[in-house]
């Protein structure tokens, strides 16, 4: 019933370098210790380890972090399919919280589900990871639909 | 055309103390230097001043901060109308980005638009402020609809 | 607190004729007896009178009709601001149901809240009307945020 | 990467009869010739064949029909998991249009992705079908996230 995972041919062979360079220039990613272990064409993963500074009043990872990872994984999944001359902006997203982000690590996975010339649509899923080895568990804690726009002939970096 | 601003009678006369106490127990609010200048029944304002640590690759306030403030102002606007025995959780939200959060300060305003016994719906609007005095400007940078659930007879604090 | 109602200058002086012509060519509007009493630059109203054929299992106007009016009023509010050469397509929308659509008439009002060159964002509000004259009441039954795309140099009519 | 398809144990062994009875009492489903070929625990399919009366100005199935099927398949997927004493109401949904609904038939599939005691979250996917036999194609035309509320001890039928 689930459509086969689409395979995308990147327009920019250096897409991973470009995505990682952009990610590294985002101070907020460092401020929150978000990492990006996987960058594939049209697919990105990010992780955030539990950290007291990132929690809300019940001691769980803050919803703002859940939304941030949903949005950013989608942004870079879309960006990975763009030309080297283009950049990306989030138009809107909607996120459903499915369970508290209560765990050792939160993992975000986002996949492009429609790659248009002007707009890209991604689905982001967030999971909380607990335990390790054979006892590792993965709980689905949020899901999001994200709409992104291609900014044609627009550099990703700010003007000097 | 705009319906008159609704006036809500809080069920808990100490609503402001309860909202502020909850806000203060959120480490992520401190991590991002978010403040909450206004707490009224069914209405909350938050502010974040520009800070390099909170920016994205173009030097604007990160979209994650925009989403965080949209969600949190809504959460506390809803919480302000709840009984002293209840607490609040975000079910979902949807946010449209209208302009880059490029300014001295971002201001978030959220208002309850439906206060049900189980669910509350809020609208959050985000503005970027620039200039000062007579030259002050306010630009609408995002708008969000947020659905929150009343957790009946559930304390807001974590178990000791 | 509510930003002043924006005033838009239409790019096409014949915007109302163009909007009404497009509306009239939609068979589904006729199938559901939807009318469009107001077309202004960046603002549209539609109405649907209660009709058994349009109801759900509790006898209220079907949620599908609520979503349809939220989407279509937004589409024409956006279309009213476009050039005569362009047409409009819905990218996505999100709707919160606030009360059952239980009444004599449902009224939809949509306003453009951001008119960009490529994308337009509208907010649609739906009301159920009951009573008449001094006893008339208007209940807010749903609210939606709608993202629309400008299809440049694309006719609104199907190819012959 | 896709979590395994969840298997739900229905609380009401007569869930299918109850879902079909409710569907049949919705005049709007008949008005639009929507059918419901599949009802499983936590999963529902609906179909609408192309019909001029249901189209928009370009001759495609109207977006209002796409939204209606996204919402209704979700409502009945959720309803299939409820107790015989409960009924269902849509809280909100968000839908992304991925391609015009241009085809012989539109098929909607919705699956419960979180079955809580008070709220259920569903994902609905819409496809346009063309061709037949070996030449049959299925195009993903929309995807939606839908939040539904359990109305406890509330009959699905209107009061007599």
Coordinates of C-alpha atoms in Angstrom, one line a residue:
Chain A
X1 CA 0.0 0.0 0.0
X2 CA 2.9 2.3 0.7
X3 CA 4.2 3.6 -2.6
X4 CA 7.7 2.4 -3.3
X5 CA 10.5 4.7 -2.0
X6 CA 11.2 7.1 -4.8
X7 CA 14.7 7.4 -6.1
X8 CA 15.8 10.8 -7.1
X9 CA 18.7 11.8 -9.4
X10 CA 20.3 14.9 -7.9
X11 CA 20.8 17.8 -10.2
X12 CA 23.9 18.8 -8.4
X13 CA 26.5 16.0 -8.0
X14 CA 28.0 17.9 -5.0
X15 CA 24.6 18.0 -3.2
X16 CA 26.0 16.5 0.0
X17 CA 28.8 19.0 0.3
X18 CA 26.4 21.8 -0.4
X19 CA 23.8 20.6 2.2
X20 CA 26.5 20.0 4.9
X21 CA 28.1 23.4 4.2
X22 CA 24.7 25.1 4.6
X23 CA 23.9 23.2 7.7
X24 CA 27.2 24.1 9.3
X25 CA 26.6 27.8 8.7
X26 CA 23.4 27.7 10.8
X27 CA 24.3 28.9 14.3
X28 CA 21.0 27.5 15.7
X29 CA 21.9 24.0 14.8
X30 CA 25.1 24.3 16.9
X31 CA 23.2 26.1 19.7
X32 CA 20.9 23.0 20.0
X33 CA 23.6 20.3 19.2
X34 CA 21.6 19.0 16.2
X35 CA 23.6 16.7 14.0
X36 CA 22.9 15.4 10.5
X37 CA 24.1 11.8 10.1
X38 CA 22.5 11.1 6.7
X39 CA 22.2 13.1 3.5
X40 CA 20.9 11.3 0.4
X41 CA 19.2 12.7 -2.6
X42 CA 15.7 13.7 -1.4
X43 CA 16.3 12.2 2.1
X44 CA 17.9 13.6 5.3
X45 CA 18.2 12.4 8.9
X46 CA 19.0 14.6 11.9
X47 CA 19.5 13.7 15.6
X48 CA 19.4 15.5 18.9
X49 CA 20.5 13.9 22.1
X50 CA 18.6 14.6 25.3
X51 CA 20.0 17.7 27.0
X52 CA 18.4 19.5 29.9
X53 CA 18.8 22.9 28.1
X54 CA 16.4 21.6 25.4
X55 CA 13.6 20.4 27.6
X56 CA 10.2 21.7 28.5
X57 CA 8.5 21.7 32.0
X58 CA 8.0 17.9 32.1
X59 CA 11.6 17.1 31.3
X60 CA 10.9 16.0 27.7
X61 CA 12.6 17.4 24.6
X62 CA 10.8 20.7 23.9
X63 CA 8.2 20.7 21.2
X64 CA 10.1 23.6 19.6
X65 CA 12.9 21.1 19.0
X66 CA 10.6 18.6 17.4
X67 CA 9.2 21.3 15.1
X68 CA 12.7 22.5 14.3
X69 CA 13.9 19.1 13.3
X70 CA 10.8 18.4 11.2
X71 CA 11.3 21.6 9.3
X72 CA 15.1 21.4 8.9
X73 CA 15.2 17.8 7.7
X74 CA 12.6 18.7 5.1
X75 CA 14.5 21.8 4.1
X76 CA 17.7 19.9 3.4
X77 CA 15.9 16.9 1.8
X78 CA 14.5 19.4 -0.7
X79 CA 17.7 21.3 -1.0
X80 CA 19.6 18.1 -1.9
X81 CA 17.6 17.9 -5.1
X82 CA 18.1 21.5 -6.2
X83 CA 20.6 22.9 -8.7
X84 CA 23.8 24.4 -7.4
X85 CA 22.4 27.9 -8.3
X86 CA 19.2 27.6 -6.2
X87 CA 18.3 27.8 -2.6
X88 CA 15.4 26.8 -0.4
X89 CA 12.9 28.4 1.8
X90 CA 10.1 26.9 4.0
X91 CA 6.6 28.0 2.9
X92 CA 4.7 26.3 5.6
X93 CA 4.5 23.1 7.6
X94 CA 2.0 21.2 9.8
X95 CA 3.0 18.9 12.5
X96 CA 1.1 16.3 14.6
X97 CA 2.6 15.4 17.9
X98 CA 2.0 11.6 18.4
X99 CA 3.8 11.0 21.7
X100 CA 6.0 13.0 24.1
X101 CA 9.7 13.3 22.9
X102 CA 10.8 11.4 26.0
X103 CA 14.0 9.5 25.3
X104 CA 17.7 9.4 25.0
X105 CA 17.8 10.7 21.4
X106 CA 15.3 12.1 18.9
X107 CA 15.8 11.1 15.3
X108 CA 14.2 13.0 12.4
X109 CA 13.8 11.5 8.9
X110 CA 12.4 13.5 6.0
X111 CA 11.8 12.4 2.5
X112 CA 10.7 14.5 -0.6
X113 CA 7.3 13.2 -1.7
X114 CA 6.9 15.7 -4.6
X115 CA 9.8 17.4 -6.3
X116 CA 8.4 20.1 -8.5
X117 CA 10.2 22.9 -10.3
X118 CA 8.9 25.6 -8.0
X119 CA 7.7 23.7 -4.9
X120 CA 8.8 20.6 -3.1
X121 CA 6.7 18.7 -0.5
X122 CA 8.3 16.6 2.2
X123 CA 7.1 14.3 4.9
X124 CA 9.1 14.4 8.1
X125 CA 8.8 11.7 10.8
X126 CA 10.3 12.0 14.2
X127 CA 11.2 9.2 16.5
X128 CA 12.5 8.9 20.1
X129 CA 15.1 6.3 20.7
X130 CA 15.7 4.5 23.9
X131 CA 17.8 1.5 25.1
X132 CA 20.7 0.2 23.0
X133 CA 21.7 -3.0 21.1
X134 CA 19.0 -5.6 21.1
X135 CA 16.9 -3.6 23.6
X136 CA 16.8 -0.5 21.4
X137 CA 13.3 0.9 20.8
X138 CA 12.1 3.5 18.4
X139 CA 8.8 5.4 19.1
X140 CA 7.1 7.5 16.5
X141 CA 6.6 10.9 18.3
X142 CA 5.6 13.3 15.5
X143 CA 4.8 13.5 11.8
X144 CA 4.8 16.6 9.5
X145 CA 4.1 17.7 6.0
X146 CA 6.3 20.5 4.8
X147 CA 6.0 22.7 1.7
X148 CA 9.2 24.3 0.5
X149 CA 9.9 26.8 -2.4
X150 CA 12.8 26.7 -4.8
X151 CA 14.5 30.2 -4.8
X152 CA 16.0 30.2 -8.3
X153 CA 19.4 31.7 -8.9
X154 CA 19.6 32.7 -5.3
X155 CA 22.7 31.9 -3.2
X156 CA 22.3 30.1 0.1
X157 CA 24.8 32.3 1.9
X158 CA 24.1 35.9 3.1
X159 CA 25.6 38.8 1.1
X160 CA 29.1 39.6 2.4
Chain B
X1 CA -15.7 41.6 9.4
X2 CA -13.3 40.5 12.1
X3 CA -15.3 39.0 15.0
X4 CA -15.0 41.1 18.1
X5 CA -12.1 40.1 20.4
X6 CA -13.6 37.5 22.7
X7 CA -13.3 38.1 26.5
X8 CA -12.7 35.1 28.5
X9 CA -13.3 34.6 32.2
X10 CA -10.5 32.5 33.6
X11 CA -11.5 29.5 35.6
X12 CA -8.4 29.9 37.8
X13 CA -8.0 33.4 39.3
X14 CA -4.3 32.7 39.7
X15 CA -3.9 31.9 36.1
X16 CA -1.1 34.4 35.5
X17 CA 1.0 33.0 38.4
X18 CA 0.4 29.5 37.1
X19 CA 1.4 30.4 33.5
X20 CA 4.5 32.2 34.6
X21 CA 5.6 29.4 36.9
X22 CA 5.2 26.9 34.1
X23 CA 7.1 29.1 31.6
X24 CA 9.9 29.6 34.1
X25 CA 10.3 25.8 34.5
X26 CA 11.0 25.4 30.8
X27 CA 14.8 25.2 30.3
X28 CA 14.4 25.7 26.5
X29 CA 12.8 29.2 27.0
X30 CA 15.9 30.2 28.9
X31 CA 18.3 28.6 26.4
X32 CA 16.7 30.8 23.7
X33 CA 16.2 34.0 25.8
X34 CA 12.5 34.0 25.1
X35 CA 10.5 36.3 27.4
X36 CA 6.7 36.6 28.0
X37 CA 5.7 40.2 28.6
X38 CA 1.9 39.7 28.4
X39 CA -0.4 37.1 30.0
X40 CA -4.1 37.7 29.8
X41 CA -7.0 35.3 29.9
X42 CA -6.8 33.5 26.5
X43 CA -4.0 35.8 25.2
X44 CA -0.2 35.6 25.5
X45 CA 2.7 37.5 24.0
X46 CA 6.3 36.4 23.9
X47 CA 9.4 38.1 22.6
X48 CA 12.8 37.0 21.3
X49 CA 15.6 39.5 20.6
X50 CA 17.9 38.9 17.7
X51 CA 20.9 36.8 18.8
X52 CA 23.5 35.2 16.5
X53 CA 23.1 31.9 18.3
X54 CA 19.4 31.7 17.2
X55 CA 19.9 32.4 13.5
X56 CA 20.0 30.4 10.3
X57 CA 22.4 30.5 7.4
X58 CA 21.2 33.9 6.1
X59 CA 21.5 35.6 9.5
X60 CA 17.7 35.8 10.2
X61 CA 16.1 34.3 13.3
X62 CA 15.8 30.6 12.7
X63 CA 12.4 29.2 11.5
X64 CA 12.6 26.8 14.5
X65 CA 12.4 29.8 16.8
X66 CA 9.4 31.1 14.8
X67 CA 7.6 27.7 15.2
X68 CA 8.6 27.5 18.9
X69 CA 7.1 30.9 19.7
X70 CA 3.9 30.1 17.7
X71 CA 3.4 26.9 19.6
X72 CA 4.4 28.2 23.1
X73 CA 2.3 31.4 23.0
X74 CA -0.7 29.2 22.0
X75 CA 0.0 26.7 24.7
X76 CA 0.0 29.4 27.4
X77 CA -2.9 31.3 26.0
X78 CA -4.9 28.0 26.3
X79 CA -3.4 27.1 29.7
X80 CA -4.5 30.5 31.0
X81 CA -8.1 29.4 30.6
X82 CA -7.8 26.0 32.3
X83 CA -8.7 25.0 35.8
X84 CA -5.9 24.8 38.4
X85 CA -6.0 21.0 38.3
X86 CA -5.5 20.7 34.5
X87 CA -2.6 21.0 32.2
X88 CA -2.0 21.5 28.4
X89 CA -0.4 19.6 25.6
X90 CA 0.0 20.6 21.9
X91 CA -1.9 18.2 19.6
X92 CA -0.7 19.8 16.3
X93 CA 0.0 23.1 14.6
X94 CA 0.3 24.5 11.1
X95 CA 2.4 27.6 10.4
X96 CA 2.7 29.7 7.3
X97 CA 5.9 31.7 7.0
X98 CA 5.0 35.1 5.5
X99 CA 8.4 36.9 5.5
X100 CA 11.9 36.3 6.9
X101 CA 12.2 36.9 10.6
X102 CA 14.7 39.7 9.9
X103 CA 14.7 42.2 12.6
X104 CA 15.7 43.5 16.0
X105 CA 13.0 41.5 17.9
X106 CA 10.4 38.9 17.1
X107 CA 7.1 39.3 18.9
X108 CA 4.5 36.5 19.1
X109 CA 0.9 37.0 19.9
X110 CA -1.6 34.1 20.4
X111 CA -5.3 34.2 21.1
X112 CA -7.7 31.4 21.9
X113 CA -10.3 31.3 19.2
X114 CA -12.2 28.3 20.5
X115 CA -12.2 27.2 24.2
X116 CA -13.7 23.8 24.5
X117 CA -13.8 21.5 27.4
X118 CA -11.4 19.0 25.8
X119 CA -9.7 21.0 23.0
X120 CA -8.7 24.6 22.5
X121 CA -7.8 26.2 19.2
X122 CA -5.5 29.2 19.1
X123 CA -4.2 31.5 16.4
X124 CA -0.7 32.7 16.7
X125 CA 0.7 35.7 14.8
X126 CA 4.4 36.5 14.7
X127 CA 5.9 39.9 13.9
X128 CA 9.4 41.3 13.4
X129 CA 10.0 44.6 15.0
X130 CA 12.5 47.1 13.7
X131 CA 13.4 50.8 14.5
X132 CA 12.2 52.5 17.6
X133 CA 9.9 55.3 18.7
X134 CA 8.1 57.0 15.8
X135 CA 10.1 55.0 13.3
X136 CA 9.2 51.6 14.8
X137 CA 7.8 49.1 12.3
X138 CA 6.0 45.8 12.8
X139 CA 6.1 43.2 9.9
X140 CA 3.8 40.2 10.0
X141 CA 6.3 37.3 9.5
X142 CA 4.2 34.2 10.2
X143 CA 0.7 32.9 11.2
X144 CA -0.3 29.6 12.8
X145 CA -3.3 27.6 13.9
X146 CA -2.6 25.5 16.9
X147 CA -4.8 22.7 18.5
X148 CA -4.2 22.0 22.2
X149 CA -5.7 19.4 24.5
X150 CA -6.8 19.8 28.1
X151 CA -5.2 17.1 30.2
X152 CA -7.7 16.9 33.0
X153 CA -6.5 16.5 36.6
X154 CA -2.9 16.3 35.5
X155 CA -0.2 18.4 37.2
X156 CA 1.9 20.6 35.0
X157 CA 5.1 19.7 36.8
X158 CA 7.0 16.4 36.4
X159 CA 6.7 13.7 39.1
X160 CA 9.4 14.3 41.8
Chain C
X1 CA -4.0 44.0 17.9
X2 CA -5.5 42.9 14.6
X3 CA -3.4 44.4 11.8
X4 CA -5.5 46.9 9.7
X5 CA -7.3 45.3 6.8
X6 CA -5.0 45.5 3.9
X7 CA -6.1 47.2 0.7
X8 CA -5.0 45.7 -2.5
X9 CA -4.8 47.3 -5.9
X10 CA -5.8 44.7 -8.4
X11 CA -3.5 44.1 -11.4
X12 CA -6.4 43.3 -13.6
X13 CA -9.1 46.0 -13.7
X14 CA -11.6 43.3 -14.9
X15 CA -10.8 41.1 -11.9
X16 CA -14.4 40.6 -10.9
X17 CA -15.6 39.5 -14.3
X18 CA -12.6 37.1 -14.5
X19 CA -13.4 35.6 -11.1
X20 CA -17.1 35.3 -11.8
X21 CA -16.5 33.7 -15.2
X22 CA -14.1 31.1 -13.7
X23 CA -16.6 30.4 -10.9
X24 CA -19.4 29.9 -13.3
X25 CA -17.3 27.4 -15.3
X26 CA -17.0 25.1 -12.2
X27 CA -19.7 22.4 -12.4
X28 CA -19.1 21.4 -8.8
X29 CA -20.2 24.9 -7.6
X30 CA -23.5 24.4 -9.4
X31 CA -23.8 20.8 -8.1
X32 CA -23.7 22.1 -4.5
X33 CA -25.6 25.4 -5.1
X34 CA -22.7 27.5 -3.9
X35 CA -23.0 31.2 -4.6
X36 CA -20.5 34.0 -4.5
X37 CA -22.1 37.3 -3.4
X38 CA -18.9 39.3 -2.8
X39 CA -15.8 39.7 -5.0
X40 CA -13.4 42.4 -3.9
X41 CA -9.6 42.7 -4.5
X42 CA -8.1 40.1 -2.3
X43 CA -11.4 39.2 -0.6
X44 CA -14.3 36.9 -1.5
X45 CA -17.4 35.6 0.1
X46 CA -19.4 32.5 -0.7
X47 CA -22.7 31.1 0.6
X48 CA -24.3 27.7 0.7
X49 CA -27.9 27.3 1.9
X50 CA -28.8 24.2 3.9
X51 CA -29.9 21.4 1.6
X52 CA -30.4 17.8 2.7
X53 CA -28.2 16.5 -0.2
X54 CA -25.2 18.3 1.3
X55 CA -25.5 17.0 4.8
X56 CA -23.7 14.3 6.8
X57 CA -25.2 11.7 9.1
X58 CA -26.2 14.1 11.9
X59 CA -28.1 16.4 9.5
X60 CA -25.5 19.2 9.5
X61 CA -23.8 20.6 6.4
X62 CA -21.1 18.1 5.4
X63 CA -17.5 18.9 6.4
X64 CA -16.6 18.4 2.8
X65 CA -18.6 21.4 2.0
X66 CA -16.9 23.4 4.7
X67 CA -13.5 22.5 3.3
X68 CA -14.7 23.2 -0.3
X69 CA -15.8 26.7 0.6
X70 CA -12.7 27.4 2.7
X71 CA -10.5 26.4 -0.3
X72 CA -12.6 28.1 -3.1
X73 CA -13.1 31.4 -1.4
X74 CA -9.3 31.5 -0.9
X75 CA -8.6 30.5 -4.5
X76 CA -10.7 33.4 -5.8
X77 CA -9.5 35.9 -3.3
X78 CA -6.0 35.1 -4.6
X79 CA -7.1 35.0 -8.2
X80 CA -8.7 38.5 -7.9
X81 CA -5.2 39.9 -7.4
X82 CA -3.5 38.2 -10.4
X83 CA -2.7 39.5 -13.8
X84 CA -5.1 38.6 -16.6
X85 CA -2.6 36.2 -18.0
X86 CA -2.2 34.1 -14.9
X87 CA -4.2 31.5 -13.1
X88 CA -4.3 30.0 -9.7
X89 CA -3.8 26.5 -8.1
X90 CA -4.2 25.4 -4.5
X91 CA -0.9 24.2 -3.0
X92 CA -2.3 23.1 0.4
X93 CA -4.7 24.1 3.1
X94 CA -5.3 23.4 6.8
X95 CA -8.7 23.8 8.4
X96 CA -9.8 23.7 12.0
X97 CA -13.4 22.8 12.6
X98 CA -14.7 25.0 15.5
X99 CA -18.4 24.1 15.6
X100 CA -20.8 21.9 13.6
X101 CA -22.1 23.6 10.5
X102 CA -25.6 23.5 11.8
X103 CA -27.7 26.3 10.4
X104 CA -29.8 27.9 7.7
X105 CA -26.8 29.1 5.6
X106 CA -23.0 28.8 5.7
X107 CA -21.0 31.9 4.8
X108 CA -17.4 31.7 3.8
X109 CA -15.1 34.8 3.9
X110 CA -11.5 34.6 2.7
X111 CA -8.9 37.4 2.7
X112 CA -5.4 37.4 1.2
X113 CA -2.9 37.9 4.0
X114 CA 0.2 37.7 1.9
X115 CA 0.3 38.5 -1.9
X116 CA 3.6 37.3 -3.2
X117 CA 4.7 37.1 -6.8
X118 CA 4.7 33.3 -6.8
X119 CA 2.6 32.4 -3.7
X120 CA -0.4 33.8 -2.0
X121 CA -1.6 33.0 1.5
X122 CA -5.2 33.4 2.5
X123 CA -7.2 33.0 5.7
X124 CA -10.7 31.7 5.3
X125 CA -13.3 31.9 8.0
X126 CA -16.6 30.0 7.9
X127 CA -19.8 31.0 9.7
X128 CA -23.2 29.4 10.2
X129 CA -26.1 31.9 10.0
X130 CA -29.4 31.4 11.8
X131 CA -32.4 33.5 12.4
X132 CA -33.2 36.7 10.5
X133 CA -33.4 40.4 11.0
X134 CA -32.7 41.5 14.6
X135 CA -32.5 37.8 15.7
X136 CA -29.9 36.9 13.2
X137 CA -26.8 35.1 14.6
X138 CA -23.5 34.3 13.1
X139 CA -21.4 31.4 14.6
X140 CA -17.8 30.9 13.6
X141 CA -17.7 27.2 12.5
X142 CA -14.2 26.8 10.9
X143 CA -11.0 28.7 10.1
X144 CA -8.4 27.8 7.5
X145 CA -5.0 28.8 6.2
X146 CA -4.6 28.3 2.4
X147 CA -1.5 28.5 0.3
X148 CA -2.0 29.2 -3.4
X149 CA 0.4 29.3 -6.3
X150 CA 0.4 31.8 -9.2
X151 CA 0.5 29.9 -12.5
X152 CA 2.2 32.5 -14.7
X153 CA 1.0 32.9 -18.3
X154 CA -1.5 30.0 -17.9
X155 CA -5.1 30.3 -19.0
X156 CA -7.8 29.5 -16.5
X157 CA -9.8 27.6 -19.0
X158 CA -9.2 24.1 -20.2
X159 CA -7.7 23.6 -23.7
X160 CA -10.4 23.4 -26.4
Chain D
X1 CA 12.5 3.0 7.0
X2 CA 8.7 2.9 6.9
X3 CA 7.4 1.6 10.2
X4 CA 5.6 -1.7 9.8
X5 CA 1.9 -1.4 9.0
X6 CA 0.2 -1.4 12.4
X7 CA -2.4 -4.0 13.1
X8 CA -5.4 -2.9 15.2
X9 CA -7.8 -5.0 17.2
X10 CA -11.2 -3.4 16.8
X11 CA -13.1 -2.8 20.1
X12 CA -16.4 -3.4 18.3
X13 CA -16.6 -6.7 16.4
X14 CA -19.3 -5.2 14.3
X15 CA -17.2 -2.3 13.3
X16 CA -17.7 -2.8 9.5
X17 CA -21.5 -2.8 9.8
X18 CA -21.4 0.3 12.0
X19 CA -19.1 2.1 9.6
X20 CA -21.1 1.2 6.5
X21 CA -24.4 2.1 8.2
X22 CA -23.0 5.5 9.1
X23 CA -21.6 6.1 5.6
X24 CA -25.0 5.1 4.1
X25 CA -26.7 7.7 6.2
X26 CA -24.6 10.6 4.7
X27 CA -26.6 12.2 1.9
X28 CA -23.5 14.0 0.6
X29 CA -21.8 10.7 -0.1
X30 CA -24.7 9.8 -2.4
X31 CA -24.8 13.3 -3.9
X32 CA -21.2 12.8 -5.1
X33 CA -21.4 9.0 -5.9
X34 CA -18.6 8.2 -3.4
X35 CA -18.2 4.5 -2.6
X36 CA -16.3 2.7 0.1
X37 CA -14.9 -0.5 -1.2
X38 CA -12.7 -1.4 1.8
X39 CA -13.3 -1.2 5.6
X40 CA -10.7 -2.8 7.8
X41 CA -9.7 -2.0 11.4
X42 CA -8.0 1.4 11.2
X43 CA -8.0 1.5 7.4
X44 CA -10.6 2.6 4.9
X45 CA -10.7 3.1 1.1
X46 CA -13.1 5.3 -0.9
X47 CA -13.5 5.8 -4.6
X48 CA -15.1 8.5 -6.8
X49 CA -15.4 8.0 -10.5
X50 CA -14.9 10.9 -12.8
X51 CA -18.2 12.8 -13.3
X52 CA -18.7 16.2 -15.0
X53 CA -20.8 17.4 -12.1
X54 CA -17.8 17.0 -9.7
X55 CA -15.2 18.9 -11.7
X56 CA -13.7 22.3 -11.6
X57 CA -13.0 24.8 -14.4
X58 CA -10.2 22.7 -16.0
X59 CA -12.2 19.6 -16.1
X60 CA -10.4 17.8 -13.3
X61 CA -12.1 16.4 -10.2
X62 CA -12.7 19.4 -7.9
X63 CA -10.3 20.0 -5.0
X64 CA -13.4 20.0 -2.7
X65 CA -13.9 16.3 -3.6
X66 CA -10.2 15.6 -2.9
X67 CA -10.5 17.2 0.6
X68 CA -13.9 15.5 1.2
X69 CA -12.4 12.0 0.5
X70 CA -9.3 12.8 2.6
X71 CA -11.4 13.7 5.5
X72 CA -14.1 11.0 5.2
X73 CA -11.7 8.1 4.8
X74 CA -9.9 9.3 7.9
X75 CA -13.1 9.7 9.8
X76 CA -14.2 6.1 9.1
X77 CA -10.7 4.6 9.6
X78 CA -10.8 6.2 13.1
X79 CA -14.5 5.2 13.7
X80 CA -13.7 1.6 12.9
X81 CA -11.5 1.4 16.0
X82 CA -14.1 3.0 18.4
X83 CA -16.4 1.3 20.9
X84 CA -20.0 0.8 19.8
X85 CA -21.1 3.6 22.2
X86 CA -18.8 6.3 20.7
X87 CA -18.8 8.4 17.6
X88 CA -16.3 10.5 15.8
X89 CA -15.8 14.1 14.8
X90 CA -13.1 15.8 12.7
X91 CA -11.0 18.3 14.7
X92 CA -8.8 19.5 11.8
X93 CA -7.0 18.4 8.7
X94 CA -4.2 19.6 6.4
X95 CA -3.9 18.5 2.8
X96 CA -1.2 19.0 0.3
X97 CA -2.2 18.8 -3.3
X98 CA 0.5 16.9 -5.3
X99 CA -1.0 16.7 -8.8
X100 CA -4.3 17.5 -10.5
X101 CA -7.0 14.9 -9.9
X102 CA -7.1 14.1 -13.6
X103 CA -8.2 10.6 -14.2
X104 CA -10.9 8.0 -14.5
X105 CA -11.2 7.4 -10.8
X106 CA -9.9 8.9 -7.6
X107 CA -9.0 6.4 -4.8
X108 CA -8.6 7.5 -1.2
X109 CA -6.8 5.4 1.4
X110 CA -6.6 6.4 5.0
X111 CA -4.8 4.7 7.9
X112 CA -4.8 5.4 11.6
X113 CA -1.3 6.3 12.7
X114 CA -2.1 7.0 16.3
X115 CA -5.1 5.6 18.1
X116 CA -5.5 7.4 21.5
X117 CA -8.3 7.3 23.9
X118 CA -9.5 10.8 23.1
X119 CA -7.8 11.6 19.8
X120 CA -6.9 9.7 16.7
X121 CA -4.5 10.8 14.0
X122 CA -4.9 9.4 10.4
X123 CA -2.9 9.8 7.2
X124 CA -4.9 9.9 4.0
X125 CA -3.4 9.5 0.6
X126 CA -5.3 10.1 -2.6
X127 CA -4.5 8.6 -6.0
X128 CA -5.8 9.1 -9.5
X129 CA -6.3 5.9 -11.5
X130 CA -6.0 5.7 -15.3
X131 CA -5.9 2.9 -17.8
X132 CA -6.9 -0.7 -17.0
X133 CA -5.3 -4.1 -16.7
X134 CA -1.6 -4.1 -17.4
X135 CA -1.7 -0.5 -18.4
X136 CA -3.3 0.7 -15.2
X137 CA -1.5 3.6 -13.5
X138 CA -1.9 5.1 -10.1
X139 CA -0.7 8.7 -9.5
X140 CA -0.4 10.1 -6.0
X141 CA -2.4 13.3 -6.1
X142 CA -2.7 14.5 -2.5
X143 CA -1.7 13.6 1.1
X144 CA -3.4 14.7 4.3
X145 CA -3.0 14.5 8.1
X146 CA -6.3 14.4 9.9
X147 CA -7.0 14.8 13.6
X148 CA -10.2 13.2 14.9
X149 CA -11.8 13.2 18.4
X150 CA -13.6 10.4 20.1
X151 CA -17.1 11.5 21.2
X152 CA -17.6 9.2 24.1
X153 CA -21.1 7.7 24.7
X154 CA -22.5 9.7 21.8
X155 CA -24.7 8.0 19.2
X156 CA -23.7 8.4 15.5
X157 CA -27.2 9.1 14.4
X158 CA -29.2 12.3 14.9
X159 CA -31.9 12.5 17.6
X160 CA -35.2 11.3 16.3

